[in-house]
Amino acid sequence: MAAYGAAASLKNTIQSILQSSRISLVPPSSQIIQPAYEAMVHLQKVLLKLEETGYSKIRTKVNALDDRIKEVLWEFEDLLESHFTHQTLPQLESERDHLSFSLDLQCLRQSVDCFVERVAEMEAEYDIELMNMPEEEGKPLSSRMDYGGINSNMVGLSDEFEQVRDLLLAEDEGWVSIVGMAGVGKTAFAKKVFDDPWIQTHFELQAWVKVGRKCEYSEIVRCILAQVDPNTYDQLVALGDDYDEVLVVFLEDRLKNKKCLLVLDDVWEWDTQLMDIFPEENVRILLTSRLRIQELKNLASEGTIHLLNEEESIKLLGEKLFGEKGFPPDLEELGKKIANKCEGLPLMIVTVAELLSKEDKTTQCWTEVAEKQHNAVFMAAYDQISEVLYPSYDYLPQYLKLVFLYLGAFPPYTDIETDFLYDRLIAEGFLEQNLDDFILNAMGELDVRYHLVQDERNPKSWFSTNKHRVHSCWQHLCKKEASNIKFLHVLQTCGDDVIKDQRRLCAHSNMLFAFKEVYDSINNDCATTTRSLLCYGPYHQYPVPIQAMNFKLLRVLDALKVRFYHFPLNILKLVCLKYLALSYTKELPVNISNLFHLQFLIIYPHMHIKVRGVSSYMPVEIWNMRELQLISVMGRDLPTPNPDATLDKLLTLFGVSAMSCTKEILKRIPNLERLRILMELKPFDDDDDDDYSNALSGLGHISTELQNLNVLSYSIQNPDMKHESMVPLTMFPSSLTVLILKGLGCPWKHMNDIGSQLPNLKRLVLEHYAFQGPDWDIDSGCFLKLEKLVIEDTDLVRWRAQYGSLPRLYLLSIRHCYKLKQLDWTRHPSMVTRPTIELVDCNPLVVLSGVVYNCRVHCATSL
């Protein structure tokens, strides 16, 4: 994995040098470096051959070679970027303005030649290792059929158990697949089904086969026949080795006209030959796997075993430690905290219980386990179950391994916001920039197919957010593996971490950077080659001296959780920086354009203080930063550009006001896809009746200048509802798929005018009196593609949708609309979607007073 990521990173580094509009390469520099780029393209293809090997192949030697290749690539990348930095910095520090920088790579000719030759040699060695990968030793047949030691006493999942049992007892054909994370209890679930009295009575024959990563077709046949007809099996075995075809014939004959249940436990990959020997009309198969096996085409049902909830986790831990009575009163609260830290994974709960049973059952001991993050019991439990979990990681596709290891940087027990994760991976050089929705697809694969990421979003509820979570046991494995291969290290303590040559550093307590021991260790051991510094601890309102460390080749600095009193000028020397996130309130320095490779600029104020009559602008030099893809700045605006300035690569602009939406500015960001406008009305100008019109003016050029805009958010802070206002319809380009409006105070009829010109709109969010008035009647020709509609905090009394309107809507969420009395929506019966109506903190009688057919209605009270 590490070599694949290193190759992607180096390839993107070379590409950014070759294609930068602000780097003038001295001939023949481009010809010198081009072979290294081509070598990386070829190397990635060679490394991807690993994906073609089966799960039964042992990867120890290949992984060791992968690590050596990574070291060679990192060494060359350090050489190249150091050379680039040493030539660029003196030009930046000269007095004249630089819109371009000369770069001479002629002195690297020999290094490039040696590097390309070395890579070719290692590719050949890699091919040989792939051809000679050893097979995992198969388990004895007796152990594959031994299910007596499996505990089927489950906690929870009673509904799922009944569903699976009923499916197997039904006369319908097809297989039943049970999938889920390693350690979640799939085998115990299957054993409970296998032992169920109804199952035992219904099926004349039963067989259990533990498949695993290596279990060939012939072995499965032998295991089944040995259980359904042991006498025949023993006789055939006595005949000699060449009896596989005879076994199949006897097995087919034995299963004929017999109701048989086969459990195939822990399946990794599927052998299609098995489909031919099981009579579909009388053999039912229950399959368990930690993967979603895509080759299975004959599934009657596929169910996912989910983690235990809080109550079930507490019950399981209590029973394992104290029997059916559960926790004694003096340990009950601590027991609940310990159970919750296991995050619902049965294997984790059982392992923690075994380790706790060896400790003193005192409040002092249990308090340390419950409260201390890195306590001995949990660390030992993580290490123990890592052996069970590791194969799920080791056999991931390489691009998913890379993403998964990066997730280990996030603090445990926290949600991962994916909004900026994709941007960081681009800045790291791991992803191609044209991979639309890559991170969502990758996270979906890790969740749905490999069950390594938890995504419990509910598309039928607006409370559900686009967040994911990695179980703490997986985060432990990720952190350990990432640190071992020098990919990323999470700082844990003050001075005890071994961080020599770590490529990326992360802290879950930002104060660690303020300790001299940590500061010195970073400077001495890895600062000169560190590519990322990630401050993921809680927000820290006092500065820590991260900018004074001896970083030279830093690409990603995510210090949004650290406050800066003054802009750290040392950062302006980091010419390789591509991602910068800071909390800083004052004006940006004009030398921000020194960061001419920067792609993502995120600056949030420590405290939002509005000075009367003063507008805050980014420096005009921002227009020289032509690689920018995202600008997210709260309370700052883009300045009027120079005539020849254009940010062609800018796709996202967040946090600006309407002053950044002039025709002159919008023409210079023609490829913008996401725009978030934040307007703040002046609370000190109470007599200014034109305040609203000023807030809405200048927005009419959005639709004419931004033809690719997909997401538009317009929010007014401190709204005053004493005047009705009308936003210009030319503000809304027809390309919009997401529209979020807050605090405008427009009449509801204006929303229909807006909707009529948005044929592609899929999500509409109206909050904080975006519209006002008692009635909203939706015309039948509006919102033909709308899927989600959210209305929050308005004075709406009656909501009516005409017959046939909103044909694709699957979620209507109305929140904090206390005056709401009537909901009328008669949906056309031909519409396939059956939507959910979610009412949160609204008049409880609204459901009874409206006429809503063919909809699920869910009422809730927000916490």
Short mmCIF file of N, CA and C in Angstrom, two decimals, residues 462 675-679 692 695-696 699 702 709-717 719 721 725-733 736-758 761 763-772 776 783 786 788-794:
data_model
loop_
_atom_site.label_atom_id
_atom_site.label_comp_id
_atom_site.label_asym_id
_atom_site.label_seq_id
_atom_site.Cartn_x
_atom_site.Cartn_y
_atom_site.Cartn_z
N TRP A 462 -33.81 14.32 8.33
CA TRP A 462 -32.92 15.45 8.15
C TRP A 462 -31.89 15.52 9.28
N LEU A 675 -21.06 27.75 -3.95
CA LEU A 675 -20.97 29.12 -3.47
C LEU A 675 -21.82 29.26 -2.22
N ARG A 676 -21.20 29.75 -1.14
CA ARG A 676 -21.92 29.98 0.11
C ARG A 676 -21.75 31.44 0.49
N ILE A 677 -22.85 32.20 0.43
CA ILE A 677 -22.83 33.64 0.71
C ILE A 677 -23.38 33.88 2.10
N LEU A 678 -22.67 34.66 2.87
CA LEU A 678 -23.07 34.98 4.24
C LEU A 678 -23.18 36.49 4.38
N MET A 679 -24.39 36.97 4.60
CA MET A 679 -24.63 38.40 4.75
C MET A 679 -24.98 38.71 6.20
N TYR A 692 -32.03 45.70 3.76
CA TYR A 692 -32.34 44.43 3.09
C TYR A 692 -32.04 44.52 1.60
N ALA A 695 -28.54 44.12 0.96
CA ALA A 695 -28.06 42.76 1.15
C ALA A 695 -28.37 41.88 -0.05
N LEU A 696 -29.42 42.23 -0.80
CA LEU A 696 -29.84 41.39 -1.92
C LEU A 696 -29.37 41.93 -3.26
N LEU A 699 -26.65 40.45 -6.78
CA LEU A 699 -26.63 39.00 -6.91
C LEU A 699 -27.15 38.52 -8.26
N ILE A 702 -25.16 36.03 -10.87
CA ILE A 702 -24.73 34.66 -10.56
C ILE A 702 -25.12 33.70 -11.66
N LEU A 709 -22.54 26.15 -11.57
CA LEU A 709 -22.85 26.17 -10.14
C LEU A 709 -23.86 25.09 -9.78
N ASN A 710 -23.49 24.23 -8.82
CA ASN A 710 -24.37 23.15 -8.37
C ASN A 710 -25.00 23.45 -7.02
N VAL A 711 -24.24 24.07 -6.13
CA VAL A 711 -24.69 24.30 -4.76
C VAL A 711 -24.64 25.80 -4.47
N LEU A 712 -25.75 26.35 -4.02
CA LEU A 712 -25.82 27.76 -3.64
C LEU A 712 -26.45 27.87 -2.26
N SER A 713 -25.74 28.53 -1.36
CA SER A 713 -26.27 28.81 -0.03
C SER A 713 -26.22 30.31 0.19
N TYR A 714 -27.36 30.87 0.61
CA TYR A 714 -27.43 32.31 0.88
C TYR A 714 -28.07 32.49 2.25
N SER A 715 -27.30 33.07 3.16
CA SER A 715 -27.75 33.19 4.55
C SER A 715 -27.59 34.63 5.02
N ILE A 716 -28.65 35.15 5.65
CA ILE A 716 -28.61 36.50 6.23
C ILE A 716 -28.64 36.37 7.75
N GLN A 717 -27.62 36.91 8.40
CA GLN A 717 -27.59 36.95 9.86
C GLN A 717 -28.26 38.24 10.34
N PRO A 719 -31.50 38.83 10.72
CA PRO A 719 -32.57 39.24 9.81
C PRO A 719 -33.65 40.03 10.55
N MET A 721 -37.65 41.01 10.07
CA MET A 721 -38.81 40.61 9.27
C MET A 721 -39.83 41.72 9.06
N SER A 725 -38.99 41.15 1.22
CA SER A 725 -37.97 41.40 0.21
C SER A 725 -38.11 40.36 -0.89
N MET A 726 -37.50 40.66 -2.02
CA MET A 726 -37.57 39.75 -3.17
C MET A 726 -36.15 39.57 -3.71
N VAL A 727 -35.68 38.33 -3.70
CA VAL A 727 -34.36 38.09 -4.29
C VAL A 727 -34.50 38.09 -5.80
N PRO A 728 -33.47 38.54 -6.52
CA PRO A 728 -33.56 38.54 -7.98
C PRO A 728 -33.56 37.11 -8.51
N LEU A 729 -34.46 36.80 -9.42
CA LEU A 729 -34.54 35.45 -9.97
C LEU A 729 -33.29 35.08 -10.76
N THR A 730 -32.58 36.09 -11.27
CA THR A 730 -31.34 35.82 -12.02
C THR A 730 -30.21 35.39 -11.09
N MET A 731 -30.51 35.29 -9.81
CA MET A 731 -29.53 34.79 -8.84
C MET A 731 -29.40 33.27 -8.92
N PHE A 732 -30.36 32.60 -9.53
CA PHE A 732 -30.44 31.14 -9.43
C PHE A 732 -30.22 30.50 -10.81
N PRO A 733 -29.02 29.97 -11.06
CA PRO A 733 -28.78 29.30 -12.35
C PRO A 733 -29.52 27.97 -12.41
N LEU A 736 -28.41 24.45 -10.68
CA LEU A 736 -28.42 24.16 -9.25
C LEU A 736 -29.07 22.82 -8.93
N THR A 737 -28.41 22.05 -8.07
CA THR A 737 -29.00 20.83 -7.53
C THR A 737 -29.29 20.96 -6.04
N VAL A 738 -28.60 21.90 -5.36
CA VAL A 738 -28.81 22.14 -3.93
C VAL A 738 -28.97 23.63 -3.70
N LEU A 739 -30.03 24.01 -2.99
CA LEU A 739 -30.27 25.41 -2.67
C LEU A 739 -30.60 25.53 -1.19
N ILE A 740 -29.84 26.39 -0.49
CA ILE A 740 -30.05 26.62 0.94
C ILE A 740 -30.24 28.11 1.16
N LEU A 741 -31.38 28.49 1.72
CA LEU A 741 -31.71 29.89 1.95
C LEU A 741 -32.07 30.09 3.41
N LYS A 742 -31.55 31.19 4.01
CA LYS A 742 -31.81 31.47 5.42
C LYS A 742 -31.98 32.98 5.63
N GLY A 743 -33.03 33.35 6.35
CA GLY A 743 -33.19 34.71 6.83
C GLY A 743 -33.57 35.75 5.81
N LEU A 744 -34.10 35.37 4.66
CA LEU A 744 -34.41 36.37 3.64
C LEU A 744 -35.72 37.10 3.92
N GLY A 745 -36.71 36.40 4.46
CA GLY A 745 -37.99 37.03 4.73
C GLY A 745 -38.84 37.29 3.50
N CYS A 746 -38.67 36.49 2.45
CA CYS A 746 -39.44 36.66 1.22
C CYS A 746 -40.84 36.06 1.39
N PRO A 747 -41.80 36.51 0.61
CA PRO A 747 -43.12 35.85 0.62
C PRO A 747 -43.04 34.48 -0.04
N TRP A 748 -43.89 33.54 0.40
CA TRP A 748 -43.84 32.17 -0.08
C TRP A 748 -44.09 32.07 -1.58
N LYS A 749 -44.91 32.94 -2.12
CA LYS A 749 -45.21 32.85 -3.55
C LYS A 749 -43.95 33.04 -4.39
N HIS A 750 -42.96 33.74 -3.83
CA HIS A 750 -41.71 33.95 -4.57
C HIS A 750 -40.92 32.65 -4.69
N MET A 751 -41.13 31.72 -3.75
CA MET A 751 -40.45 30.44 -3.81
C MET A 751 -40.89 29.64 -5.03
N ASN A 752 -42.16 29.75 -5.41
CA ASN A 752 -42.63 29.07 -6.61
C ASN A 752 -41.96 29.64 -7.86
N ASP A 753 -41.75 30.96 -7.88
CA ASP A 753 -41.07 31.57 -9.02
C ASP A 753 -39.64 31.05 -9.14
N ILE A 754 -39.00 30.91 -7.99
CA ILE A 754 -37.63 30.40 -7.98
C ILE A 754 -37.61 28.95 -8.46
N GLY A 755 -38.52 28.14 -7.91
CA GLY A 755 -38.54 26.72 -8.24
C GLY A 755 -38.83 26.45 -9.70
N SER A 756 -39.61 27.31 -10.33
CA SER A 756 -39.99 27.07 -11.72
C SER A 756 -38.78 27.14 -12.66
N GLN A 757 -37.71 27.80 -12.24
CA GLN A 757 -36.54 27.91 -13.13
C GLN A 757 -35.37 27.04 -12.65
N LEU A 758 -35.66 26.09 -11.74
CA LEU A 758 -34.61 25.18 -11.26
C LEU A 758 -35.01 23.74 -11.57
N LEU A 761 -33.11 20.84 -9.45
CA LEU A 761 -32.97 20.94 -8.00
C LEU A 761 -33.38 19.64 -7.32
N ARG A 763 -32.28 19.16 -3.68
CA ARG A 763 -32.39 19.41 -2.23
C ARG A 763 -32.65 20.89 -2.00
N LEU A 764 -33.66 21.18 -1.19
CA LEU A 764 -34.04 22.55 -0.88
C LEU A 764 -34.17 22.70 0.62
N VAL A 765 -33.41 23.64 1.19
CA VAL A 765 -33.42 23.88 2.63
C VAL A 765 -33.81 25.34 2.86
N LEU A 766 -34.88 25.56 3.62
CA LEU A 766 -35.38 26.89 3.91
C LEU A 766 -35.44 27.05 5.43
N GLU A 767 -34.57 27.89 6.00
CA GLU A 767 -34.44 27.99 7.45
C GLU A 767 -34.48 29.45 7.89
N HIS A 768 -34.81 29.63 9.18
CA HIS A 768 -34.72 30.93 9.86
C HIS A 768 -35.45 32.03 9.07
N TYR A 769 -36.71 31.77 8.80
CA TYR A 769 -37.55 32.74 8.08
C TYR A 769 -36.97 33.09 6.71
N ALA A 770 -36.47 32.09 6.03
CA ALA A 770 -36.07 32.32 4.64
C ALA A 770 -37.26 32.86 3.85
N PHE A 771 -38.45 32.34 4.20
CA PHE A 771 -39.70 32.86 3.62
C PHE A 771 -40.68 33.04 4.77
N GLN A 772 -41.59 33.96 4.60
CA GLN A 772 -42.54 34.25 5.66
C GLN A 772 -43.95 34.39 5.10
N TRP A 776 -48.15 28.46 1.96
CA TRP A 776 -47.31 28.12 0.81
C TRP A 776 -48.05 27.07 -0.01
N PHE A 783 -40.49 21.94 -8.91
CA PHE A 783 -39.71 20.96 -8.14
C PHE A 783 -39.95 19.53 -8.63
N LEU A 786 -37.12 17.34 -7.13
CA LEU A 786 -36.76 17.55 -5.73
C LEU A 786 -36.91 16.26 -4.92
N LYS A 788 -35.38 16.16 -1.38
CA LYS A 788 -35.44 16.54 0.03
C LYS A 788 -35.91 17.99 0.14
N LEU A 789 -36.88 18.20 1.03
CA LEU A 789 -37.36 19.55 1.31
C LEU A 789 -37.38 19.75 2.81
N VAL A 790 -36.66 20.78 3.27
CA VAL A 790 -36.57 21.07 4.70
C VAL A 790 -37.09 22.49 4.94
N ILE A 791 -38.03 22.61 5.88
CA ILE A 791 -38.56 23.91 6.28
C ILE A 791 -38.37 24.02 7.79
N GLU A 792 -37.67 25.05 8.23
CA GLU A 792 -37.37 25.16 9.66
C GLU A 792 -37.53 26.60 10.13
N ASP A 793 -38.19 26.74 11.28
CA ASP A 793 -38.28 28.02 11.97
C ASP A 793 -38.92 29.11 11.10
N THR A 794 -40.20 28.92 10.80
CA THR A 794 -40.95 29.92 10.05
C THR A 794 -42.33 30.10 10.70
#
